Amino acid sequence: MVADVIALVLIAAAVKFALVVHHAIMLLAEPGREAQSAGDSLAGGLDDAGDAASKVPLVGSSLKKPLRSAADAAGGLSDAGRSLEDLVGRVALLAAIALIVLSVAFVLLLWLPPRLRWIRRSATTRRLLDAPGGADLLALRALTGPQRDLAEIPTPPGGLADAWRRGDQQVIADLSVLTLRQAGLRP
């Protein structure tokens, strides 16, 4: 369970870091937004000036053409700003996705194989417990396992091994519960 929580925390931290990186990269799009805004304002102002100039008698159409050309050039500035903003947005998105995918894959590569082994081992242990004589097998496993864990079980006269050989059901039950706990399972 601790490994599962650690894996989830690492994945959450990776996603949070990727979002911070995305935000930091998106700050680079600000000059593009400003260029787009300035280009739109300039183009609008030059269009208005061209419309006003076109109303001047005799020379209105001559005045309108350069102002329209300047408005088109300002539109190009606006398009360049929009293009820069889109490019930075795509780079930020790709960087965030790459960070998330790589870090999640790394965590899964470290976490998943041991987790799958534990699932397989615990399923085998459960099957052994449910099989006829399974508690006896698990008790034997406890007797051959780490000795420090055996100290938790009350020792009957003659010792745990003797009680197991005699078929003492309480000792067999206690030893099989010990094996289940060692495997990370609830009795």
Coordinates of N, CA and C in Angstrom, one line a residue:
M1 N 0.8 -1.2 0.0 CA 0.0 0.0 0.0 C 0.9 1.3 0.0
V2 N 2.0 1.2 0.8 CA 2.8 2.4 0.8 C 3.4 2.7 -0.6
A3 N 3.8 1.6 -1.3 CA 4.4 1.8 -2.6 C 3.4 2.3 -3.6
D4 N 2.1 1.9 -3.4 CA 1.0 2.4 -4.2 C 0.8 3.9 -4.0
V5 N 0.8 4.3 -2.8 CA 0.7 5.7 -2.4 C 1.8 6.5 -2.9
I6 N 3.1 6.0 -2.8 CA 4.2 6.7 -3.3 C 4.2 6.9 -4.8
A7 N 3.7 5.8 -5.5 CA 3.6 5.9 -7.0 C 2.6 7.0 -7.4
L8 N 1.4 7.0 -6.7 CA 0.4 8.0 -7.0 C 0.9 9.4 -6.7
V9 N 1.7 9.6 -5.6 CA 2.2 10.9 -5.3 C 3.2 11.3 -6.3
L10 N 4.1 10.4 -6.7 CA 5.1 10.8 -7.8 C 4.4 11.1 -9.1
I11 N 3.3 10.4 -9.4 CA 2.6 10.7 -10.7 C 1.9 12.1 -10.6
A12 N 1.3 12.4 -9.4 CA 0.7 13.7 -9.2 C 1.7 14.8 -9.2
A13 N 2.9 14.6 -8.6 CA 4.0 15.6 -8.7 C 4.5 15.8 -10.1
A14 N 4.6 14.7 -10.9 CA 5.0 14.9 -12.3 C 4.0 15.7 -13.1
V15 N 2.7 15.4 -12.8 CA 1.7 16.2 -13.6 C 1.7 17.7 -13.1
K16 N 1.9 17.9 -11.8 CA 2.0 19.3 -11.3 C 3.2 20.0 -11.9
F17 N 4.3 19.3 -12.0 CA 5.6 19.9 -12.5 C 5.4 20.2 -14.0
A18 N 4.7 19.3 -14.8 CA 4.5 19.5 -16.2 C 3.6 20.7 -16.4
L19 N 2.6 20.9 -15.5 CA 1.7 22.1 -15.7 C 2.5 23.4 -15.3
V20 N 3.4 23.3 -14.4 CA 4.2 24.5 -14.1 C 5.1 24.8 -15.3
V21 N 5.7 23.8 -15.9 CA 6.6 24.0 -17.1 C 5.7 24.6 -18.2
H22 N 4.5 24.0 -18.4 CA 3.6 24.6 -19.4 C 3.3 26.0 -19.2
H23 N 3.0 26.4 -18.0 CA 2.7 27.8 -17.7 C 4.0 28.7 -17.9
A24 N 5.1 28.2 -17.6 CA 6.4 29.0 -17.8 C 6.6 29.2 -19.3
I25 N 6.4 28.2 -20.0 CA 6.6 28.3 -21.5 C 5.6 29.2 -22.1
M26 N 4.4 29.2 -21.6 CA 3.3 30.1 -22.1 C 3.6 31.5 -21.8
L27 N 4.5 31.8 -20.9 CA 4.9 33.2 -20.6 C 5.7 33.8 -21.8
L28 N 6.3 32.9 -22.5 CA 7.1 33.3 -23.7 C 6.2 33.7 -24.8
A29 N 4.9 33.4 -24.8 CA 3.9 33.8 -25.8 C 3.5 35.3 -25.6
E30 N 3.8 35.9 -24.5 CA 3.3 37.3 -24.2 C 3.8 38.3 -25.3
P31 N 5.0 38.2 -25.8 CA 5.4 39.2 -26.9 C 4.5 38.9 -28.1
G32 N 4.2 37.7 -28.4 CA 3.3 37.4 -29.6 C 1.9 38.0 -29.4
R33 N 1.4 37.9 -28.1 CA 0.1 38.5 -27.8 C 0.1 40.0 -28.0
E34 N 1.2 40.6 -27.5 CA 1.4 42.1 -27.6 C 1.5 42.5 -29.0
A35 N 2.3 41.8 -29.8 CA 2.4 42.1 -31.3 C 1.1 42.0 -32.0
Q36 N 0.3 41.0 -31.6 CA -1.0 40.8 -32.3 C -1.9 41.9 -31.9
S37 N -1.9 42.3 -30.6 CA -2.8 43.4 -30.2 C -2.4 44.7 -30.8
A38 N -1.0 45.0 -30.8 CA -0.6 46.2 -31.5 C -0.9 46.2 -32.9
G39 N -0.7 45.1 -33.6 CA -1.0 45.0 -35.1 C -2.5 45.2 -35.3
D40 N -3.3 44.6 -34.5 CA -4.8 44.8 -34.7 C -5.2 46.3 -34.5
S41 N -4.6 46.9 -33.4 CA -4.9 48.3 -33.1 C -4.5 49.2 -34.3
L42 N -3.2 49.0 -34.7 CA -2.7 49.8 -35.8 C -3.4 49.6 -37.1
A43 N -3.8 48.4 -37.4 CA -4.5 48.1 -38.6 C -5.9 48.8 -38.5
G44 N -6.6 48.7 -37.4 CA -7.9 49.3 -37.2 C -7.8 50.8 -37.4
G45 N -6.8 51.4 -36.7 CA -6.6 52.9 -36.8 C -6.3 53.3 -38.2
L46 N -5.4 52.6 -38.9 CA -5.1 52.9 -40.3 C -6.3 52.7 -41.3
D47 N -7.1 51.7 -41.0 CA -8.3 51.5 -41.8 C -9.2 52.7 -41.6
D48 N -9.4 53.1 -40.4 CA -10.3 54.2 -40.1 C -9.7 55.5 -40.7
A49 N -8.4 55.7 -40.7 CA -7.8 56.9 -41.3 C -8.0 56.8 -42.8
G50 N -7.9 55.6 -43.4 CA -8.1 55.5 -44.8 C -9.5 55.8 -45.2
D51 N -10.4 55.3 -44.4 CA -11.9 55.6 -44.7 C -12.1 57.1 -44.6
A52 N -11.5 57.8 -43.6 CA -11.7 59.2 -43.4 C -11.0 60.0 -44.6
A53 N -9.8 59.5 -45.0 CA -9.1 60.2 -46.0 C -9.8 60.0 -47.4
S54 N -10.5 58.9 -47.5 CA -11.2 58.7 -48.8 C -12.3 59.7 -49.0
K55 N -12.7 60.4 -48.0 CA -13.8 61.4 -48.1 C -13.3 62.8 -48.5
V56 N -12.0 62.9 -48.5 CA -11.4 64.2 -48.9 C -11.6 64.4 -50.4
P57 N -12.2 65.5 -50.9 CA -12.4 65.7 -52.3 C -11.2 65.7 -53.1
L58 N -11.2 65.1 -54.3 CA -10.2 65.1 -55.3 C -9.0 64.1 -55.0
V59 N -8.4 64.2 -53.8 CA -7.3 63.4 -53.5 C -7.6 62.2 -52.5
G60 N -8.8 62.0 -52.2 CA -9.2 61.0 -51.2 C -8.8 59.6 -51.6
S61 N -9.0 59.2 -52.8 CA -8.6 57.8 -53.2 C -7.1 57.7 -53.2
S62 N -6.4 58.7 -53.5 CA -4.9 58.7 -53.5 C -4.4 58.6 -52.1
L63 N -5.1 59.2 -51.1 CA -4.7 59.1 -49.7 C -5.0 57.8 -49.1
K64 N -6.1 57.2 -49.6 CA -6.6 56.0 -49.0 C -5.7 54.8 -49.3
K65 N -5.1 54.7 -50.5 CA -4.3 53.5 -50.9 C -3.1 53.3 -50.0
P66 N -2.3 54.4 -49.7 CA -1.1 54.1 -48.8 C -1.6 53.7 -47.3
L67 N -2.7 54.3 -46.9 CA -3.2 54.0 -45.6 C -3.7 52.5 -45.5
R68 N -4.3 52.1 -46.6 CA -4.7 50.7 -46.7 C -3.5 49.7 -46.7
S69 N -2.5 50.1 -47.5 CA -1.2 49.3 -47.5 C -0.6 49.2 -46.1
A70 N -0.6 50.4 -45.4 CA 0.0 50.4 -44.1 C -0.9 49.5 -43.1
A71 N -2.2 49.5 -43.3 CA -3.1 48.7 -42.5 C -2.9 47.2 -42.8
D72 N -2.6 46.9 -44.1 CA -2.3 45.5 -44.4 C -1.0 45.0 -43.8
A73 N 0.0 46.0 -43.8 CA 1.3 45.6 -43.1 C 1.1 45.4 -41.6
A74 N 0.2 46.2 -41.0 CA -0.1 46.1 -39.6 C -0.8 44.8 -39.3
G75 N -1.6 44.4 -40.3 CA -2.3 43.0 -40.2 C -1.3 41.9 -40.2
G76 N -0.2 42.1 -41.0 CA 0.9 41.1 -41.1 C 1.6 41.0 -39.7
L77 N 1.8 42.2 -39.1 CA 2.4 42.2 -37.7 C 1.4 41.4 -36.8
S78 N 0.2 41.6 -36.9 CA -0.8 40.9 -36.0 C -0.8 39.4 -36.3
D79 N -0.7 39.0 -37.6 CA -0.6 37.6 -37.9 C 0.7 37.0 -37.4
A80 N 1.8 37.7 -37.5 CA 3.1 37.2 -37.0 C 3.0 37.0 -35.5
G81 N 2.3 37.9 -34.8 CA 2.1 37.7 -33.3 C 1.3 36.5 -33.0
R82 N 0.2 36.4 -33.7 CA -0.7 35.2 -33.6 C 0.0 33.9 -33.8
S83 N 0.9 33.9 -34.9 CA 1.6 32.7 -35.2 C 2.6 32.4 -34.1
L84 N 3.3 33.4 -33.6 CA 4.2 33.2 -32.5 C 3.5 32.6 -31.3
E85 N 2.4 33.2 -31.0 CA 1.6 32.7 -29.8 C 1.1 31.2 -30.0
D86 N 0.7 30.9 -31.2 CA 0.3 29.5 -31.5 C 1.5 28.5 -31.4
L87 N 2.6 29.0 -31.9 CA 3.8 28.1 -31.9 C 4.2 27.9 -30.4
V88 N 4.2 28.9 -29.6 CA 4.6 28.7 -28.2 C 3.6 27.9 -27.5
G89 N 2.3 28.0 -27.8 CA 1.3 27.2 -27.2 C 1.5 25.7 -27.5
R90 N 1.8 25.4 -28.8 CA 2.1 24.0 -29.2 C 3.3 23.5 -28.5
V91 N 4.4 24.3 -28.4 CA 5.6 23.8 -27.7 C 5.3 23.5 -26.2
A92 N 4.5 24.4 -25.6 CA 4.2 24.2 -24.2 C 3.4 23.0 -24.0
L93 N 2.4 22.7 -24.9 CA 1.6 21.6 -24.8 C 2.4 20.3 -25.0
L94 N 3.2 20.3 -26.0 CA 4.0 19.1 -26.3 C 5.0 18.8 -25.1
A95 N 5.6 19.9 -24.6 CA 6.5 19.7 -23.4 C 5.8 19.2 -22.2
A96 N 4.6 19.7 -21.9 CA 3.9 19.1 -20.8 C 3.5 17.7 -21.0
I97 N 3.0 17.3 -22.2 CA 2.6 16.0 -22.5 C 3.9 15.0 -22.4
A98 N 5.0 15.5 -22.9 CA 6.2 14.7 -22.9 C 6.7 14.5 -21.4
L99 N 6.6 15.5 -20.6 CA 7.0 15.4 -19.2 C 6.1 14.4 -18.5
I100 N 4.8 14.5 -18.7 CA 3.8 13.6 -18.1 C 4.1 12.2 -18.5
V101 N 4.1 12.0 -19.8 CA 4.3 10.6 -20.3 C 5.6 10.0 -19.8
L102 N 6.7 10.7 -19.9 CA 8.0 10.1 -19.5 C 8.0 9.8 -18.0
S103 N 7.5 10.8 -17.2 CA 7.6 10.5 -15.8 C 6.7 9.4 -15.3
V104 N 5.4 9.4 -15.9 CA 4.5 8.3 -15.6 C 5.1 7.0 -16.0
A105 N 5.6 6.9 -17.2 CA 6.2 5.7 -17.7 C 7.4 5.2 -16.8
F106 N 8.2 6.2 -16.3 CA 9.3 5.8 -15.4 C 8.8 5.3 -14.1
V107 N 7.8 5.9 -13.5 CA 7.2 5.5 -12.2 C 6.6 4.1 -12.4
L108 N 5.9 3.9 -13.5 CA 5.2 2.6 -13.8 C 6.2 1.5 -14.0
L109 N 7.3 1.8 -14.7 CA 8.4 0.8 -14.8 C 9.0 0.4 -13.5
L110 N 9.1 1.3 -12.6 CA 9.7 1.0 -11.3 C 8.7 0.3 -10.4
W111 N 7.4 0.7 -10.4 CA 6.4 0.3 -9.5 C 5.6 -1.0 -10.0
L112 N 5.3 -1.0 -11.3 CA 4.4 -2.1 -11.7 C 5.0 -3.5 -11.6
P113 N 6.2 -3.8 -12.0 CA 6.7 -5.2 -11.9 C 6.6 -5.7 -10.5
P114 N 7.1 -5.0 -9.5 CA 7.0 -5.6 -8.1 C 5.5 -5.7 -7.7
R115 N 4.7 -4.8 -8.1 CA 3.3 -4.9 -7.8 C 2.6 -6.1 -8.4
L116 N 2.9 -6.4 -9.6 CA 2.4 -7.5 -10.3 C 2.9 -8.8 -9.7
R117 N 4.2 -8.8 -9.3 CA 4.7 -10.0 -8.6 C 4.0 -10.2 -7.2
W118 N 3.7 -9.1 -6.5 CA 3.0 -9.2 -5.2 C 1.6 -9.8 -5.5
I119 N 0.9 -9.3 -6.5 CA -0.4 -9.8 -6.8 C -0.4 -11.3 -7.1
R120 N 0.5 -11.7 -7.9 CA 0.7 -13.1 -8.2 C 1.0 -13.9 -7.0
R121 N 1.9 -13.5 -6.2 CA 2.3 -14.2 -5.0 C 1.2 -14.3 -4.0
S122 N 0.4 -13.2 -3.8 CA -0.7 -13.2 -2.9 C -1.8 -14.0 -3.3
A123 N -2.1 -14.1 -4.6 CA -3.1 -14.9 -5.2 C -2.7 -16.4 -4.9
T124 N -1.5 -16.7 -5.1 CA -1.0 -18.1 -4.9 C -1.2 -18.5 -3.4
T125 N -0.8 -17.5 -2.6 CA -0.9 -17.8 -1.1 C -2.4 -18.0 -0.7
R126 N -3.3 -17.2 -1.3 CA -4.7 -17.3 -1.0 C -5.2 -18.7 -1.5
R127 N -4.8 -19.1 -2.7 CA -5.2 -20.4 -3.2 C -4.7 -21.5 -2.3
L128 N -3.5 -21.4 -1.9 CA -2.9 -22.4 -1.0 C -3.7 -22.5 0.3
L129 N -4.1 -21.3 0.9 CA -4.9 -21.3 2.1 C -6.2 -22.0 1.9
D130 N -6.9 -21.7 0.8 CA -8.2 -22.3 0.5 C -8.2 -23.8 0.1
A131 N -7.0 -24.3 -0.3 CA -6.9 -25.7 -0.7 C -6.9 -26.6 0.6
P132 N -7.3 -27.9 0.4 CA -7.2 -28.8 1.6 C -5.8 -28.9 2.1
G133 N -5.6 -28.7 3.4 CA -4.3 -28.8 4.0 C -3.5 -27.5 3.7
G134 N -4.2 -26.5 3.2 CA -3.5 -25.2 2.9 C -2.9 -24.5 4.1
A135 N -3.7 -24.5 5.2 CA -3.3 -23.8 6.4 C -2.0 -24.5 7.0
D136 N -2.0 -25.8 6.8 CA -0.8 -26.6 7.2 C 0.4 -26.2 6.4
L137 N 0.3 -26.0 5.1 CA 1.4 -25.6 4.3 C 1.9 -24.2 4.7
L138 N 0.9 -23.3 4.9 CA 1.3 -22.0 5.3 C 2.0 -22.0 6.7
A139 N 1.5 -22.8 7.6 CA 2.2 -23.0 8.9 C 3.6 -23.5 8.7
L140 N 3.8 -24.4 7.8 CA 5.2 -24.9 7.5 C 6.0 -23.8 7.0
R141 N 5.5 -23.0 6.1 CA 6.2 -21.8 5.5 C 6.6 -20.9 6.7
A142 N 5.7 -20.6 7.6 CA 6.1 -19.8 8.7 C 7.2 -20.3 9.6
L143 N 7.2 -21.7 9.8 CA 8.2 -22.3 10.6 C 9.6 -22.2 9.9
T144 N 9.6 -22.2 8.5 CA 10.9 -22.1 7.8 C 11.3 -20.7 7.4
G145 N 10.4 -19.7 7.8 CA 10.7 -18.3 7.5 C 11.5 -17.7 8.6
P146 N 11.5 -16.3 8.6 CA 12.3 -15.5 9.5 C 11.9 -15.9 11.0
Q147 N 12.9 -16.1 11.8 CA 12.6 -16.5 13.2 C 12.1 -15.4 14.1
R148 N 12.4 -14.2 13.7 CA 12.0 -13.0 14.6 C 10.4 -13.0 14.6
D149 N 9.8 -13.4 13.5 CA 8.3 -13.3 13.4 C 7.7 -14.4 14.3
L150 N 8.4 -15.5 14.4 CA 7.9 -16.6 15.3 C 7.7 -16.2 16.7
A151 N 8.5 -15.2 17.2 CA 8.5 -14.8 18.6 C 7.1 -14.3 18.9
E152 N 6.3 -13.8 18.0 CA 5.0 -13.3 18.3 C 4.0 -14.3 18.7
I153 N 4.2 -15.6 18.3 CA 3.3 -16.7 18.6 C 3.6 -17.3 19.9
P154 N 2.6 -17.5 20.8 CA 2.9 -18.2 22.1 C 3.4 -19.6 21.8
T155 N 4.5 -19.9 22.5 CA 5.1 -21.2 22.3 C 4.5 -22.3 23.2
P156 N 3.9 -23.3 22.6 CA 3.3 -24.4 23.5 C 4.4 -25.3 24.0
P157 N 4.1 -26.2 25.0 CA 5.1 -27.1 25.5 C 5.6 -28.0 24.3
G158 N 6.9 -28.1 24.2 CA 7.5 -28.9 23.2 C 7.9 -28.1 22.0
G159 N 7.5 -26.8 21.9 CA 7.8 -25.9 20.8 C 6.8 -25.9 19.7
L160 N 7.0 -24.9 18.8 CA 6.1 -24.7 17.7 C 6.1 -25.9 16.7
A161 N 7.4 -26.3 16.4 CA 7.5 -27.4 15.4 C 6.8 -28.7 15.9
D162 N 7.0 -29.0 17.2 CA 6.4 -30.2 17.7 C 4.9 -30.1 17.7
A163 N 4.3 -28.9 18.0 CA 2.9 -28.7 18.0 C 2.4 -28.8 16.6
W164 N 3.1 -28.3 15.6 CA 2.7 -28.4 14.2 C 2.7 -29.8 13.8
R165 N 3.8 -30.6 14.1 CA 3.8 -32.0 13.8 C 2.6 -32.8 14.4
R166 N 2.3 -32.4 15.6 CA 1.1 -33.1 16.3 C -0.2 -32.7 15.7
G167 N -0.2 -31.6 14.9 CA -1.5 -31.1 14.2 C -2.3 -30.2 15.1
D168 N -1.6 -29.5 16.1 CA -2.3 -28.6 17.0 C -2.9 -27.5 16.1
Q169 N -4.3 -27.5 16.0 CA -5.0 -26.6 15.1 C -4.8 -25.1 15.5
Q170 N -4.6 -24.8 16.8 CA -4.4 -23.4 17.2 C -3.0 -22.9 16.7
V171 N -2.0 -23.7 16.9 CA -0.7 -23.4 16.4 C -0.6 -23.3 14.9
I172 N -1.3 -24.2 14.2 CA -1.4 -24.2 12.7 C -2.1 -22.9 12.3
A173 N -3.2 -22.5 12.9 CA -3.9 -21.3 12.6 C -3.0 -20.1 12.8
D174 N -2.3 -20.0 14.0 CA -1.5 -18.9 14.3 C -0.3 -18.8 13.3
L175 N 0.3 -19.9 12.9 CA 1.4 -19.9 12.0 C 0.9 -19.5 10.6
S176 N -0.3 -20.0 10.2 CA -0.7 -19.6 8.8 C -1.1 -18.1 8.8
V177 N -1.6 -17.6 9.9 CA -1.9 -16.1 9.9 C -0.6 -15.3 9.8
L178 N 0.4 -15.9 10.4 CA 1.7 -15.2 10.4 C 2.2 -15.2 8.9
T179 N 2.1 -16.3 8.2 CA 2.5 -16.3 6.8 C 1.7 -15.3 5.9
L180 N 0.4 -15.3 6.2 CA -0.5 -14.3 5.5 C 0.0 -12.9 5.7
R181 N 0.3 -12.5 7.0 CA 0.8 -11.2 7.3 C 2.1 -10.9 6.6
Q182 N 3.0 -11.9 6.6 CA 4.3 -11.7 5.9 C 4.1 -11.5 4.4
A183 N 3.0 -12.0 3.8 CA 2.8 -11.8 2.4 C 2.0 -10.5 2.2
G184 N 1.6 -9.8 3.3 CA 0.9 -8.6 3.1 C -0.6 -8.8 2.9
L185 N -1.1 -9.9 3.4 CA -2.5 -10.2 3.3 C -3.2 -10.2 4.7
R186 N -4.5 -10.0 4.6 CA -5.2 -10.1 5.9 C -5.7 -11.5 6.1
P187 N -5.7 -12.0 7.3 CA -6.1 -13.3 7.6 C -7.6 -13.5 7.3

